[in-house]
Amino acid sequence: MNPVTDAELPEKVLYSLQSYPDEDRDAALLKRIRDGGATTEGTRPPLPANRHIATDDAVVELSKEVVDETPATTYSVKVDIVQDSIQDDEAIRFADLPEVDRTVFSDKGLADGDVVGIGTTLLYTHEERKQSVLVPESEYSYIVWENGAEAEWVVDDSYETSLKTYDYSANEVATAAAYGQVMRERFAFEFADLSSEQREIVETAISDERYVVGPDETPPEPLVDLADQFRPQEQAKGLDESREDGLGGPYIVRYEGEIYWTTFDVNDESFATSTPS
């Protein structure tokens, strides 16, 4: 059990995308969308739409529309460690590759030759494919970089796809704190009439951040009885979600005037039904 503030609750249950000093691509895209909308390309949507998303300061909902679609091919390739000596006529210097190949490599972080011995996928539109010397049938078996790095180049497989252009816009649902407040008001429940043994279980879960009964142990009766306080409660979830709840799952609990986030994990038949009163 961990103390939690209203502002921290949304990221516990929602798809969460936080900003960092060096923003990743998705975080940078979300910032552009929130600043007034943005378009981006991909074979699948980079960010989910029509669902609540937690950010540093707010909960937002994105809308998206496919505004363009370009035929493309995804290639499964190996940029592998060289095992044998390289014949000059089988190799090409990275700097001599067509711009389209150098750009595709750069987008995958392979432009400096430091990453070899990997399998990955590379996407080429059909127009880009016409300019490539590496796909669909490679003219070379090896690539050599300016720093002396070498790699064997192998095209294993390919499949047809399409490069879509997504137009995103964002709507702010609420601040993180306001959203969390509604979650707390809806889902939080207070432990009632706890025995001394049950209080010990709860306080162990707070001080140690968990209370665990091993798989080969029998759950103590106070814990089995404590489960009855969870049964009628609604599990914590996004305010846009609707699902059937079992006993095991996340909850917001009020104890001794504090709000806690806890997960009740159940893997024992002792909890299958409510204990008799």
Short mmCIF file of C-alpha atoms in Angstrom, two decimals:
data_model
loop_
_atom_site.label_atom_id
_atom_site.label_comp_id
_atom_site.label_asym_id
_atom_site.label_seq_id
_atom_site.Cartn_x
_atom_site.Cartn_y
_atom_site.Cartn_z
CA MET A 1 0.00 0.00 0.00
CA ASN A 2 1.42 3.36 -1.04
CA PRO A 3 0.23 6.85 -0.09
CA VAL A 4 -1.09 8.63 -3.16
CA THR A 5 -2.23 12.16 -4.04
CA ASP A 6 -5.11 13.08 -6.31
CA ALA A 7 -2.67 14.27 -8.99
CA GLU A 8 -0.89 10.89 -8.97
CA LEU A 9 -4.01 8.76 -9.40
CA PRO A 10 -4.60 9.18 -13.18
CA GLU A 11 -1.22 7.73 -14.15
CA LYS A 12 -1.97 4.66 -12.04
CA VAL A 13 -4.83 3.55 -14.29
CA LEU A 14 -4.46 5.35 -17.62
CA TYR A 15 -2.13 5.09 -20.60
CA SER A 16 0.53 7.47 -19.33
CA LEU A 17 2.95 9.64 -21.28
CA GLN A 18 5.17 11.90 -19.20
CA SER A 19 7.66 14.49 -20.40
CA TYR A 20 11.35 14.15 -19.62
CA PRO A 21 14.35 16.48 -20.12
CA ASP A 22 15.21 14.53 -23.27
CA GLU A 23 11.73 13.93 -24.62
CA ASP A 24 11.14 10.74 -26.51
CA ARG A 25 9.37 10.81 -29.87
CA ASP A 26 5.88 10.07 -28.51
CA ALA A 27 6.16 12.69 -25.77
CA ALA A 28 7.32 15.29 -28.30
CA LEU A 29 4.42 14.38 -30.60
CA LEU A 30 1.91 14.70 -27.77
CA LYS A 31 3.27 18.15 -26.93
CA ARG A 32 2.81 19.26 -30.54
CA ILE A 33 -0.72 17.88 -30.59
CA ARG A 34 -1.60 19.72 -27.37
CA ASP A 35 -0.07 22.92 -28.75
CA GLY A 36 -2.58 23.02 -31.60
CA GLY A 37 -2.69 19.72 -33.42
CA ALA A 38 -0.13 17.81 -35.47
CA THR A 39 0.27 15.28 -38.26
CA THR A 40 2.59 12.29 -38.14
CA GLU A 41 3.35 9.25 -40.29
CA GLY A 42 3.35 5.58 -39.37
CA THR A 43 2.06 2.15 -40.29
CA ARG A 44 -0.06 2.24 -37.14
CA PRO A 45 -1.23 5.04 -34.84
CA PRO A 46 1.66 6.14 -32.60
CA LEU A 47 -0.73 7.34 -29.87
CA PRO A 48 -4.13 5.98 -28.82
CA ALA A 49 -7.24 8.00 -29.64
CA ASN A 50 -10.69 8.16 -28.04
CA ARG A 51 -9.42 7.22 -24.60
CA HIS A 52 -8.10 9.13 -21.61
CA ILE A 53 -4.33 9.68 -21.47
CA ALA A 54 -2.42 10.86 -18.39
CA THR A 55 0.26 13.52 -18.86
CA ASP A 56 2.38 15.47 -16.38
CA ASP A 57 -0.31 18.00 -15.61
CA ALA A 58 -3.57 16.86 -17.19
CA VAL A 59 -5.69 14.09 -18.61
CA VAL A 60 -6.33 14.50 -22.33
CA GLU A 61 -8.25 12.68 -25.04
CA LEU A 62 -6.96 12.56 -28.59
CA SER A 63 -8.87 12.43 -31.85
CA LYS A 64 -7.24 11.20 -35.04
CA GLU A 65 -8.02 10.97 -38.74
CA VAL A 66 -6.13 9.27 -41.56
CA VAL A 67 -5.59 12.02 -44.13
CA ASP A 68 -3.20 10.22 -46.50
CA GLU A 69 -1.99 6.70 -47.23
CA THR A 70 1.06 5.59 -49.22
CA PRO A 71 1.85 2.00 -50.30
CA ALA A 72 4.97 0.69 -48.57
CA THR A 73 6.90 -2.46 -47.72
CA THR A 74 8.36 -3.52 -44.39
CA TYR A 75 11.58 -5.55 -44.69
CA SER A 76 12.89 -7.91 -42.02
CA VAL A 77 16.66 -7.51 -42.16
CA LYS A 78 19.86 -8.40 -40.33
CA VAL A 79 22.67 -5.93 -39.77
CA ASP A 80 24.99 -8.68 -38.68
CA ILE A 81 28.52 -9.24 -37.41
CA VAL A 82 30.95 -10.03 -40.22
CA GLN A 83 32.31 -13.57 -39.90
CA ASP A 84 34.49 -13.81 -43.02
CA SER A 85 36.71 -11.48 -45.00
CA ILE A 86 34.90 -8.92 -47.16
CA GLN A 87 35.34 -8.83 -50.92
CA ASP A 88 35.42 -5.26 -52.24
CA ASP A 89 32.85 -5.94 -54.95
CA GLU A 90 30.39 -7.25 -52.33
CA ALA A 91 30.58 -4.17 -50.10
CA ILE A 92 29.44 -0.57 -50.25
CA ARG A 93 30.52 2.32 -48.08
CA PHE A 94 27.71 3.80 -46.04
CA ALA A 95 28.50 7.27 -47.40
CA ASP A 96 27.98 5.93 -50.93
CA LEU A 97 24.50 4.59 -50.29
CA PRO A 98 21.61 6.48 -51.91
CA GLU A 99 20.15 9.16 -49.68
CA VAL A 100 16.98 7.12 -49.16
CA ASP A 101 18.94 4.21 -47.66
CA ARG A 102 21.01 6.49 -45.43
CA THR A 103 17.84 8.18 -44.18
CA VAL A 104 16.12 4.89 -43.37
CA PHE A 105 19.22 3.72 -41.48
CA SER A 106 19.44 7.02 -39.63
CA ASP A 107 15.80 6.78 -38.53
CA LYS A 108 16.65 3.41 -36.95
CA GLY A 109 19.80 4.69 -35.24
CA LEU A 110 22.09 2.71 -37.55
CA ALA A 111 23.85 5.54 -39.34
CA ASP A 112 27.15 5.33 -37.42
CA GLY A 113 27.67 1.56 -37.65
CA ASP A 114 27.95 1.15 -33.89
CA VAL A 115 24.98 -1.21 -33.71
CA VAL A 116 25.59 -4.53 -35.44
CA GLY A 117 24.53 -8.08 -34.74
CA ILE A 118 20.84 -7.24 -34.72
CA GLY A 119 17.68 -8.10 -36.59
CA THR A 120 15.23 -5.30 -37.24
CA THR A 121 12.64 -4.03 -39.69
CA LEU A 122 12.97 -1.17 -42.15
CA LEU A 123 10.13 0.58 -43.96
CA TYR A 124 10.37 1.81 -47.54
CA THR A 125 7.59 3.40 -49.53
CA HIS A 126 7.30 1.99 -53.05
CA GLU A 127 8.79 5.19 -54.43
CA GLU A 128 11.74 4.99 -52.01
CA ARG A 129 12.23 1.33 -52.90
CA LYS A 130 12.94 2.30 -56.51
CA GLN A 131 15.88 4.45 -55.33
CA SER A 132 17.37 1.87 -52.94
CA VAL A 133 20.30 -0.45 -53.60
CA LEU A 134 19.56 -2.53 -50.48
CA VAL A 135 15.96 -3.59 -51.08
CA PRO A 136 14.10 -5.48 -52.36
CA GLU A 137 17.06 -7.41 -53.80
CA SER A 138 20.29 -6.11 -52.37
CA GLU A 139 23.17 -5.35 -54.68
CA TYR A 140 25.59 -5.72 -51.75
CA SER A 141 26.30 -8.19 -48.95
CA TYR A 142 28.26 -5.85 -46.69
CA ILE A 143 28.20 -2.23 -45.53
CA VAL A 144 31.31 -0.38 -44.34
CA TRP A 145 31.19 2.86 -42.34
CA GLU A 146 33.64 5.75 -42.22
CA ASN A 147 34.82 4.68 -38.73
CA GLY A 148 35.76 1.23 -40.02
CA ALA A 149 32.70 -0.55 -38.68
CA GLU A 150 31.49 -3.39 -40.90
CA ALA A 151 28.24 -5.31 -41.11
CA GLU A 152 26.83 -8.14 -43.13
CA TRP A 153 23.56 -7.10 -44.79
CA VAL A 154 20.79 -9.69 -45.16
CA VAL A 155 17.17 -9.21 -46.26
CA ASP A 156 15.18 -12.08 -44.71
CA ASP A 157 11.56 -11.30 -45.48
CA SER A 158 9.09 -8.58 -46.44
CA TYR A 159 5.41 -7.78 -46.30
CA GLU A 160 3.24 -5.15 -47.89
CA THR A 161 1.80 -2.40 -45.72
CA SER A 162 0.98 1.30 -46.03
CA LEU A 163 2.43 4.45 -44.55
CA LYS A 164 -0.45 6.49 -43.16
CA THR A 165 -0.56 10.17 -42.29
CA TYR A 166 -2.48 10.75 -39.07
CA ASP A 167 -3.95 14.12 -38.18
CA TYR A 168 -4.26 14.43 -34.38
CA SER A 169 -6.04 16.94 -32.17
CA ALA A 170 -6.36 17.00 -28.38
CA ASN A 171 -9.03 17.85 -25.87
CA GLU A 172 -8.14 18.39 -22.20
CA VAL A 173 -10.50 16.34 -20.04
CA ALA A 174 -9.32 17.76 -16.70
CA THR A 175 -6.20 18.64 -14.77
CA ALA A 176 -4.47 15.63 -13.25
CA ALA A 177 -5.48 16.74 -9.75
CA ALA A 178 -9.13 17.32 -10.70
CA TYR A 179 -9.35 13.96 -12.48
CA GLY A 180 -7.76 12.23 -9.51
CA GLN A 181 -10.19 13.92 -7.14
CA VAL A 182 -13.13 12.45 -9.05
CA MET A 183 -11.41 9.04 -8.96
CA ARG A 184 -10.93 9.31 -5.21
CA GLU A 185 -14.52 10.38 -4.61
CA ARG A 186 -15.82 7.53 -6.76
CA PHE A 187 -13.52 4.63 -5.85
CA ALA A 188 -12.00 5.24 -2.40
CA PHE A 189 -13.41 3.24 0.49
CA GLU A 190 -12.47 3.11 4.15
CA PHE A 191 -11.55 0.01 6.10
CA ALA A 192 -14.09 -0.52 8.87
CA ASP A 193 -14.08 -2.45 12.16
CA LEU A 194 -10.66 -3.97 11.68
CA SER A 195 -9.41 -6.47 14.22
CA SER A 196 -5.94 -6.04 15.68
CA GLU A 197 -4.69 -8.84 13.38
CA GLN A 198 -6.16 -7.10 10.32
CA ARG A 199 -4.63 -3.79 11.35
CA GLU A 200 -1.29 -5.52 11.60
CA ILE A 201 -1.73 -6.82 8.04
CA VAL A 202 -2.66 -3.35 6.75
CA GLU A 203 0.19 -1.62 8.57
CA THR A 204 2.67 -4.21 7.30
CA ALA A 205 1.42 -3.53 3.76
CA ILE A 206 2.01 0.20 4.39
CA SER A 207 5.43 0.00 6.06
CA ASP A 208 6.81 -2.69 3.71
CA GLU A 209 4.74 -1.47 0.70
CA ARG A 210 3.28 -5.01 0.49
CA TYR A 211 1.96 -7.89 2.52
CA VAL A 212 2.71 -11.25 0.92
CA VAL A 213 1.53 -14.78 1.57
CA GLY A 214 3.73 -17.25 -0.26
CA PRO A 215 2.34 -19.75 -2.78
CA ASP A 216 2.98 -22.65 -0.37
CA GLU A 217 1.40 -20.88 2.60
CA THR A 218 -2.22 -20.85 3.74
CA PRO A 219 -3.66 -17.32 3.90
CA PRO A 220 -4.36 -16.39 7.53
CA GLU A 221 -8.01 -16.10 8.48
CA PRO A 222 -7.77 -12.33 9.20
CA LEU A 223 -6.61 -11.77 5.61
CA VAL A 224 -9.40 -13.91 4.21
CA ASP A 225 -11.88 -11.90 6.30
CA LEU A 226 -10.24 -8.64 5.18
CA ALA A 227 -10.97 -9.63 1.57
CA ASP A 228 -14.67 -9.19 2.34
CA GLN A 229 -14.07 -5.45 2.66
CA PHE A 230 -12.83 -5.37 -0.94
CA ARG A 231 -15.59 -7.49 -2.50
CA PRO A 232 -18.36 -4.84 -2.71
CA GLN A 233 -15.97 -2.08 -3.82
CA GLU A 234 -15.39 -0.84 -7.35
CA GLN A 235 -11.83 -1.23 -8.54
CA ALA A 236 -9.91 1.88 -9.53
CA LYS A 237 -9.98 2.55 -13.27
CA GLY A 238 -10.11 5.32 -15.82
CA LEU A 239 -13.28 7.40 -15.72
CA ASP A 240 -13.93 6.45 -19.35
CA GLU A 241 -13.66 2.70 -18.61
CA SER A 242 -16.42 0.23 -17.91
CA ARG A 243 -15.56 -3.33 -16.98
CA GLU A 244 -16.59 -6.15 -14.71
CA ASP A 245 -14.46 -6.38 -11.59
CA GLY A 246 -13.32 -9.49 -9.77
CA LEU A 247 -11.74 -9.48 -6.34
CA GLY A 248 -8.16 -9.14 -7.50
CA GLY A 249 -7.13 -5.75 -8.84
CA PRO A 250 -6.28 -2.13 -7.92
CA TYR A 251 -8.11 -0.19 -5.21
CA ILE A 252 -8.04 3.21 -3.53
CA VAL A 253 -8.24 2.81 0.24
CA ARG A 254 -8.69 5.31 3.06
CA TYR A 255 -6.97 4.32 6.31
CA GLU A 256 -6.33 6.46 9.37
CA GLY A 257 -7.21 9.59 7.41
CA GLU A 258 -4.75 8.87 4.57
CA ILE A 259 -5.40 7.76 0.97
CA TYR A 260 -3.51 4.71 -0.30
CA TRP A 261 -3.14 2.92 -3.61
CA THR A 262 -3.11 -0.84 -3.26
CA THR A 263 -3.42 -3.94 -5.42
CA PHE A 264 -5.14 -7.00 -4.02
CA ASP A 265 -3.61 -10.01 -5.81
CA VAL A 266 -5.50 -13.25 -5.30
CA ASN A 267 -4.19 -16.68 -6.29
CA ASP A 268 -5.84 -18.93 -3.75
CA GLU A 269 -9.17 -20.74 -3.54
CA SER A 270 -9.52 -19.44 0.03
CA PHE A 271 -10.73 -16.16 -1.51
CA ALA A 272 -13.12 -17.72 -4.03
CA THR A 273 -16.19 -16.97 -1.93
CA SER A 274 -17.03 -14.69 0.90
CA THR A 275 -16.42 -16.08 4.38
CA PRO A 276 -19.57 -16.74 6.40
CA SER A 277 -20.56 -14.10 8.93
#
